[in-house]
């Protein structure tokens, strides 16, 4: 076997005890951590105390990082498919063999169809310079990320109003007096720092309104919980805006200085009264009126969450847009306790990290999903992955023949795996680069095992916020198995495809040096504390004349020319969700605090804490169907059904049922998680191509299921 020695960047093989600052990799939040290593083995993980908002805290998943590291039930060497796709027959390959195999297939695709015929997706986030560079270098415009199933609707809503990304704003929970969450289960589906800030605010007396058809842990901390009818909170928002304007509770100075289109907004909501919304949402009109007056008393130190995942239906974009508009009306923009624009190095008067992608010529080809040319209102950066599938099936606007997924499991995270497989079957090559056996990996042609987050270093990252900083994931230990870091994998593939000149670094430190050139920060500065702050004080723009919105008008666009150009209204008329037949329910889903999506179910510790899921149903609905708590029920949609235990609880709206996402794994090599629980994405039949036309996100909560006794 070809020899690869893990670079001895942190004295990996040196005996004794030492500490390494790095970033957690148990979920995509990537919290700063400190790893304690003894004789080359990791023995303790905790938060990086140099980051004050983190401290030494870790969540359960982060703490289970050691159990993940020492688990053998993960790919240990490259695998090439030996049987039919999905059959589970593999042969062990050397890296040389596996990379040559992939490169040969890709070369054939490129020769016949061009680089554009290769599609690539990953989890997005801060490490993507390298992978985007790889995609660009091989001549493909088709870089995708996961976000069509995550924050895309909120992202596009934020873009339409402010010209800023969803992540272009931070919520200053520490100083807020009232926070409003729409299904943003911030204490359970969390980021450690943010959840701590929310808890601190509550302890200091802040109020919280939580809106969700299901009561979550976050609801249990709320001062007001509204059990909204599923997929109707857009009507609620329109009524809240109506009342804020009618009772003149809005910040007139801010609105007249910083917005365009207020009159049109006022006109649009004129008939959207709380009484109108009461019938639609099931929330009392009096409650809505009391709520806006209570919030107005605390303005501008208030936050309406713009949404992350939350409800996912055909009007999610407008739901999110109106949540952001409520912040604008209360003047809660760029102010303590409100929404504060995230600042980068240049806002702190510093130089940004150098990017590899800037050295590579842009690809002229259009994206296969139409983003940026056919759909001008969709951000062309990561496109919309669900639109890849119809393109593969039809060969329009051009053929796609190969698909690589890195740190992404579309069979777990996009709806309707059967529909996906029909498209995958048309491809010449499927590659999964993962640290686990993902559902997609199991269906692919080659699995390349990446070294785990403790076993590898990544490229440096720059974190925006009120105080921007640079940080690093450093290598703490040598890989336990025959796995490799992503930078090495992409470089090796690039070399084999004849574009190695862009990846002319021998090790990660050389890459870091390039990133840091001219910034005045050194690798040893970063190693010393795990992060380097670029500003010692919070950076806030001047609200009189310093706000930097990236919209065509430079203001907050309550009326948007970008939407108008795409033929979309600034606000759409509310569309009521379709009626349900008896025995039918809307299937809602969400996360638990101890798992991350679908990839920790087999973790020895986390599996022990939460091995499976159940179906939540309201007592009234259960009684009508003759079902009781603990019964085994069959949940079906179309030709797919699954079974699991029933949890009868008033904490779910009678029209909906709920299950935790991520269970129902089908990879037999994950012996603990195999076959345990129900998989919501498999029930989302027919929804692969159903999406919000204005926001681009998949309509995941439009899934209707029937429930019967098993
Ligand atoms: N522990 C843990 N934390 C995580 C993650 C994880 O996997 N595990 N994942 C991270 C990621 S990538 C994300 S995107 C975030 C997601 O964080 P959240 O956006 O908080 O997402 P979910 O946990 O999916 O919760 C979605 C909630 O929306 C509710 N909902 C459904 N329909 C409606 C509706 O019509 N109106 C309203 N108001 N609510 C509705 C559901 O009942 C559910 O409680 O969490 C992040 N944090
Ligand atoms: N039905 C349904 N669909 C959903 C959701 C839902 O709740 N219900 N949630 C949606 C949301 S919010 C999101 S963000 C997406 C998430 O969807 P994905 O991004 O696909 O989910 P993850 O499970 O975070 O990670 C994907 C893969 O990355 C692998 N991985 C983890 N760490 C590493 C690493 O260090 N290196 C490599 N190479 N691989 C790694 C995991 O093993 C896993 O196979 O799913 C979305 N889709
Ligand atoms: S939220 Fe938990 S799992 Fe995610 S990065 Fe932070 S500590 Fe790790
Ligand atoms: Mo997400």
PDB file of C-alpha atoms in Angstrom, residues 409-575:
ATOM      1  CA  UNK A 409     -25.558  12.736   2.860  1.00  0.00           C
ATOM      2  CA  UNK A 410     -28.308  13.638   0.380  1.00  0.00           C
ATOM      3  CA  UNK A 411     -30.127  10.329   0.872  1.00  0.00           C
ATOM      4  CA  UNK A 412     -30.652  11.327   4.512  1.00  0.00           C
ATOM      5  CA  UNK A 413     -31.140  15.022   3.972  1.00  0.00           C
ATOM      6  CA  UNK A 414     -33.129  15.464   0.759  1.00  0.00           C
ATOM      7  CA  UNK A 415     -36.670  14.114   0.466  1.00  0.00           C
ATOM      8  CA  UNK A 416     -37.647  10.912  -1.267  1.00  0.00           C
ATOM      9  CA  UNK A 417     -34.530   8.722  -1.617  1.00  0.00           C
ATOM     10  CA  UNK A 418     -36.273   6.549  -4.223  1.00  0.00           C
ATOM     11  CA  UNK A 419     -36.733   9.528  -6.528  1.00  0.00           C
ATOM     12  CA  UNK A 420     -33.092  10.489  -5.974  1.00  0.00           C
ATOM     13  CA  UNK A 421     -31.927   6.989  -6.838  1.00  0.00           C
ATOM     14  CA  UNK A 422     -33.722   7.126 -10.164  1.00  0.00           C
ATOM     15  CA  UNK A 423     -31.506  10.075 -11.043  1.00  0.00           C
ATOM     16  CA  UNK A 424     -28.332   8.572  -9.514  1.00  0.00           C
ATOM     17  CA  UNK A 425     -28.849   5.507 -11.681  1.00  0.00           C
ATOM     18  CA  UNK A 426     -28.301   7.669 -14.742  1.00  0.00           C
ATOM     19  CA  UNK A 427     -24.812   8.671 -13.568  1.00  0.00           C
ATOM     20  CA  UNK A 428     -21.476   7.047 -14.405  1.00  0.00           C
ATOM     21  CA  UNK A 429     -19.928   7.830 -11.030  1.00  0.00           C
ATOM     22  CA  UNK A 430     -21.041   8.496  -7.447  1.00  0.00           C
ATOM     23  CA  UNK A 431     -18.414   9.285  -4.808  1.00  0.00           C
ATOM     24  CA  UNK A 432     -18.874   9.799  -1.083  1.00  0.00           C
ATOM     25  CA  UNK A 433     -16.141  11.379   1.031  1.00  0.00           C
ATOM     26  CA  UNK A 434     -17.242  10.819   4.604  1.00  0.00           C
ATOM     27  CA  UNK A 435     -16.126   9.841   8.083  1.00  0.00           C
ATOM     28  CA  UNK A 436     -19.113   7.507   8.449  1.00  0.00           C
ATOM     29  CA  UNK A 437     -21.008   5.066   6.298  1.00  0.00           C
ATOM     30  CA  UNK A 438     -23.649   7.469   5.085  1.00  0.00           C
ATOM     31  CA  UNK A 439     -26.822   6.345   3.331  1.00  0.00           C
ATOM     32  CA  UNK A 440     -25.501   8.030   0.182  1.00  0.00           C
ATOM     33  CA  UNK A 441     -22.087   6.427   0.613  1.00  0.00           C
ATOM     34  CA  UNK A 442     -23.730   3.027   0.814  1.00  0.00           C
ATOM     35  CA  UNK A 443     -25.388   3.672  -2.576  1.00  0.00           C
ATOM     36  CA  UNK A 444     -22.295   5.145  -4.218  1.00  0.00           C
ATOM     37  CA  UNK A 445     -19.422   3.640  -6.225  1.00  0.00           C
ATOM     38  CA  UNK A 446     -16.500   4.741  -4.088  1.00  0.00           C
ATOM     39  CA  UNK A 447     -16.265   5.642  -0.396  1.00  0.00           C
ATOM     40  CA  UNK A 448     -13.228   7.706   0.557  1.00  0.00           C
ATOM     41  CA  UNK A 449     -12.806   7.862   4.337  1.00  0.00           C
ATOM     42  CA  UNK A 450     -11.774  11.280   5.526  1.00  0.00           C
ATOM     43  CA  UNK A 451      -9.622  11.507   8.652  1.00  0.00           C
ATOM     44  CA  UNK A 452     -11.802  12.578  11.602  1.00  0.00           C
ATOM     45  CA  UNK A 453     -11.815  16.117  12.942  1.00  0.00           C
ATOM     46  CA  UNK A 454      -9.366  15.112  15.679  1.00  0.00           C
ATOM     47  CA  UNK A 455      -7.106  13.380  13.168  1.00  0.00           C
ATOM     48  CA  UNK A 456      -6.765  16.166  10.637  1.00  0.00           C
ATOM     49  CA  UNK A 457      -6.231  19.855  10.144  1.00  0.00           C
ATOM     50  CA  UNK A 458      -8.433  21.979   7.911  1.00  0.00           C
ATOM     51  CA  UNK A 459      -7.759  25.261   6.176  1.00  0.00           C
ATOM     52  CA  UNK A 460      -7.930  28.352   8.416  1.00  0.00           C
ATOM     53  CA  UNK A 461     -11.221  30.145   8.818  1.00  0.00           C
ATOM     54  CA  UNK A 462     -12.336  33.687   9.394  1.00  0.00           C
ATOM     55  CA  UNK A 463     -15.393  34.159  11.631  1.00  0.00           C
ATOM     56  CA  UNK A 464     -17.519  37.260  11.186  1.00  0.00           C
ATOM     57  CA  UNK A 465     -19.405  38.857  14.059  1.00  0.00           C
ATOM     58  CA  UNK A 466     -19.341  41.977  16.193  1.00  0.00           C
ATOM     59  CA  UNK A 467     -15.735  40.989  16.941  1.00  0.00           C
ATOM     60  CA  UNK A 468     -14.341  39.108  13.908  1.00  0.00           C
ATOM     61  CA  UNK A 469     -11.565  36.576  14.426  1.00  0.00           C
ATOM     62  CA  UNK A 470      -9.424  33.937  12.696  1.00  0.00           C
ATOM     63  CA  UNK A 471      -9.469  30.402  14.005  1.00  0.00           C
ATOM     64  CA  UNK A 472      -8.147  26.948  13.150  1.00  0.00           C
ATOM     65  CA  UNK A 473      -8.883  23.263  13.251  1.00  0.00           C
ATOM     66  CA  UNK A 474      -5.549  21.758  14.155  1.00  0.00           C
ATOM     67  CA  UNK A 475      -4.603  18.110  14.051  1.00  0.00           C
ATOM     68  CA  UNK A 476      -4.614  16.571  17.531  1.00  0.00           C
ATOM     69  CA  UNK A 477      -3.747  12.936  16.799  1.00  0.00           C
ATOM     70  CA  UNK A 478      -2.634  10.705  13.930  1.00  0.00           C
ATOM     71  CA  UNK A 479      -5.418   8.912  12.024  1.00  0.00           C
ATOM     72  CA  UNK A 480      -6.378   5.586  13.597  1.00  0.00           C
ATOM     73  CA  UNK A 481      -7.137   4.039  10.213  1.00  0.00           C
ATOM     74  CA  UNK A 482      -6.095   4.478   6.578  1.00  0.00           C
ATOM     75  CA  UNK A 483      -7.940   7.772   6.133  1.00  0.00           C
ATOM     76  CA  UNK A 484      -6.839  11.155   4.780  1.00  0.00           C
ATOM     77  CA  UNK A 485      -7.601  14.844   5.290  1.00  0.00           C
ATOM     78  CA  UNK A 486      -9.752  16.612   2.701  1.00  0.00           C
ATOM     79  CA  UNK A 487      -6.962  18.936   1.541  1.00  0.00           C
ATOM     80  CA  UNK A 488      -4.901  15.904   0.577  1.00  0.00           C
ATOM     81  CA  UNK A 489      -7.788  14.135  -1.165  1.00  0.00           C
ATOM     82  CA  UNK A 490      -8.736  17.157  -3.287  1.00  0.00           C
ATOM     83  CA  UNK A 491      -5.110  17.871  -4.142  1.00  0.00           C
ATOM     84  CA  UNK A 492      -4.503  14.287  -5.223  1.00  0.00           C
ATOM     85  CA  UNK A 493      -7.591  14.283  -7.425  1.00  0.00           C
ATOM     86  CA  UNK A 494      -6.639  17.646  -8.932  1.00  0.00           C
ATOM     87  CA  UNK A 495      -3.162  16.361  -9.761  1.00  0.00           C
ATOM     88  CA  UNK A 496      -4.613  13.315 -11.472  1.00  0.00           C
ATOM     89  CA  UNK A 497      -6.992  15.499 -13.487  1.00  0.00           C
ATOM     90  CA  UNK A 498      -4.171  17.682 -14.760  1.00  0.00           C
ATOM     91  CA  UNK A 499      -4.935  20.807 -12.679  1.00  0.00           C
ATOM     92  CA  UNK A 500      -2.417  20.186  -9.903  1.00  0.00           C
ATOM     93  CA  UNK A 501      -0.746  23.552 -10.522  1.00  0.00           C
ATOM     94  CA  UNK A 502      -3.435  25.267  -8.427  1.00  0.00           C
ATOM     95  CA  UNK A 503      -2.845  22.912  -5.521  1.00  0.00           C
ATOM     96  CA  UNK A 504       0.912  23.291  -5.237  1.00  0.00           C
ATOM     97  CA  UNK A 505       1.233  22.877  -1.463  1.00  0.00           C
ATOM     98  CA  UNK A 506       2.897  19.927   0.208  1.00  0.00           C
ATOM     99  CA  UNK A 507       1.199  20.169   3.578  1.00  0.00           C
ATOM    100  CA  UNK A 508      -1.461  22.159   5.375  1.00  0.00           C
ATOM    101  CA  UNK A 509       1.054  24.531   6.971  1.00  0.00           C
ATOM    102  CA  UNK A 510       2.109  25.741   3.531  1.00  0.00           C
ATOM    103  CA  UNK A 511      -1.525  26.416   2.762  1.00  0.00           C
ATOM    104  CA  UNK A 512      -1.970  28.281   6.033  1.00  0.00           C
ATOM    105  CA  UNK A 513       1.064  30.448   5.264  1.00  0.00           C
ATOM    106  CA  UNK A 514      -0.549  31.403   1.956  1.00  0.00           C
ATOM    107  CA  UNK A 515      -3.869  32.190   3.666  1.00  0.00           C
ATOM    108  CA  UNK A 516      -2.171  34.371   6.280  1.00  0.00           C
ATOM    109  CA  UNK A 517       0.154  36.283   3.921  1.00  0.00           C
ATOM    110  CA  UNK A 518      -0.164  40.009   4.622  1.00  0.00           C
ATOM    111  CA  UNK A 519      -2.574  39.655   7.566  1.00  0.00           C
ATOM    112  CA  UNK A 520       0.068  40.169  10.241  1.00  0.00           C
ATOM    113  CA  UNK A 521      -1.134  36.992  11.969  1.00  0.00           C
ATOM    114  CA  UNK A 522       1.080  33.909  12.177  1.00  0.00           C
ATOM    115  CA  UNK A 523       0.375  30.207  12.573  1.00  0.00           C
ATOM    116  CA  UNK A 524       1.996  30.253  16.005  1.00  0.00           C
ATOM    117  CA  UNK A 525      -0.283  33.154  17.069  1.00  0.00           C
ATOM    118  CA  UNK A 526      -3.226  30.934  16.180  1.00  0.00           C
ATOM    119  CA  UNK A 527      -1.812  27.831  17.847  1.00  0.00           C
ATOM    120  CA  UNK A 528      -1.198  29.720  21.058  1.00  0.00           C
ATOM    121  CA  UNK A 529      -4.873  30.370  21.849  1.00  0.00           C
ATOM    122  CA  UNK A 530      -6.791  28.661  19.055  1.00  0.00           C
ATOM    123  CA  UNK A 531      -8.042  32.003  17.769  1.00  0.00           C
ATOM    124  CA  UNK A 532      -6.851  35.527  17.023  1.00  0.00           C
ATOM    125  CA  UNK A 533      -9.308  38.369  17.614  1.00  0.00           C
ATOM    126  CA  UNK A 534      -9.234  41.087  14.958  1.00  0.00           C
ATOM    127  CA  UNK A 535     -10.998  43.688  17.103  1.00  0.00           C
ATOM    128  CA  UNK A 536     -11.001  44.225  20.858  1.00  0.00           C
ATOM    129  CA  UNK A 537     -14.368  45.970  20.899  1.00  0.00           C
ATOM    130  CA  UNK A 538     -17.794  45.332  19.368  1.00  0.00           C
ATOM    131  CA  UNK A 539     -18.041  46.927  15.932  1.00  0.00           C
ATOM    132  CA  UNK A 540     -21.401  48.637  15.385  1.00  0.00           C
ATOM    133  CA  UNK A 541     -22.212  50.801  12.387  1.00  0.00           C
ATOM    134  CA  UNK A 542     -23.616  54.285  12.875  1.00  0.00           C
ATOM    135  CA  UNK A 543     -27.419  54.146  12.609  1.00  0.00           C
ATOM    136  CA  UNK A 544     -27.600  57.734  11.351  1.00  0.00           C
ATOM    137  CA  UNK A 545     -25.655  57.220   8.167  1.00  0.00           C
ATOM    138  CA  UNK A 546     -23.382  54.186   8.439  1.00  0.00           C
ATOM    139  CA  UNK A 547     -25.615  51.178   7.744  1.00  0.00           C
ATOM    140  CA  UNK A 548     -24.292  49.138   4.824  1.00  0.00           C
ATOM    141  CA  UNK A 549     -27.136  47.316   3.152  1.00  0.00           C
ATOM    142  CA  UNK A 550     -26.150  45.633  -0.111  1.00  0.00           C
ATOM    143  CA  UNK A 551     -29.471  46.196  -1.875  1.00  0.00           C
ATOM    144  CA  UNK A 552     -29.794  48.150  -5.137  1.00  0.00           C
ATOM    145  CA  UNK A 553     -31.177  51.154  -3.161  1.00  0.00           C
ATOM    146  CA  UNK A 554     -28.747  50.831  -0.246  1.00  0.00           C
ATOM    147  CA  UNK A 555     -31.820  50.718   2.008  1.00  0.00           C
ATOM    148  CA  UNK A 556     -34.017  47.993   3.447  1.00  0.00           C
ATOM    149  CA  UNK A 557     -36.249  47.016   0.524  1.00  0.00           C
ATOM    150  CA  UNK A 558     -39.827  46.478   1.707  1.00  0.00           C
ATOM    151  CA  UNK A 559     -40.439  46.757  -2.045  1.00  0.00           C
ATOM    152  CA  UNK A 560     -37.732  44.890  -3.923  1.00  0.00           C
ATOM    153  CA  UNK A 561     -36.650  45.328  -7.521  1.00  0.00           C
ATOM    154  CA  UNK A 562     -34.900  41.946  -7.397  1.00  0.00           C
ATOM    155  CA  UNK A 563     -38.229  40.257  -6.615  1.00  0.00           C
ATOM    156  CA  UNK A 564     -40.056  42.364  -9.195  1.00  0.00           C
ATOM    157  CA  UNK A 565     -37.527  41.384 -11.879  1.00  0.00           C
ATOM    158  CA  UNK A 566     -38.201  37.735 -11.076  1.00  0.00           C
ATOM    159  CA  UNK A 567     -41.952  38.338 -11.358  1.00  0.00           C
ATOM    160  CA  UNK A 568     -42.496  37.864  -7.630  1.00  0.00           C
ATOM    161  CA  UNK A 569     -44.557  40.095  -5.343  1.00  0.00           C
ATOM    162  CA  UNK A 570     -42.993  41.864  -2.357  1.00  0.00           C
ATOM    163  CA  UNK A 571     -45.505  40.006  -0.217  1.00  0.00           C
ATOM    164  CA  UNK A 572     -47.815  37.284  -1.526  1.00  0.00           C
ATOM    165  CA  UNK A 573     -51.422  36.760  -0.508  1.00  0.00           C
ATOM    166  CA  UNK A 574     -51.563  34.049   2.170  1.00  0.00           C
ATOM    167  CA  UNK A 575     -52.315  30.569   0.739  1.00  0.00           C
TER     168      UNK A 575
END
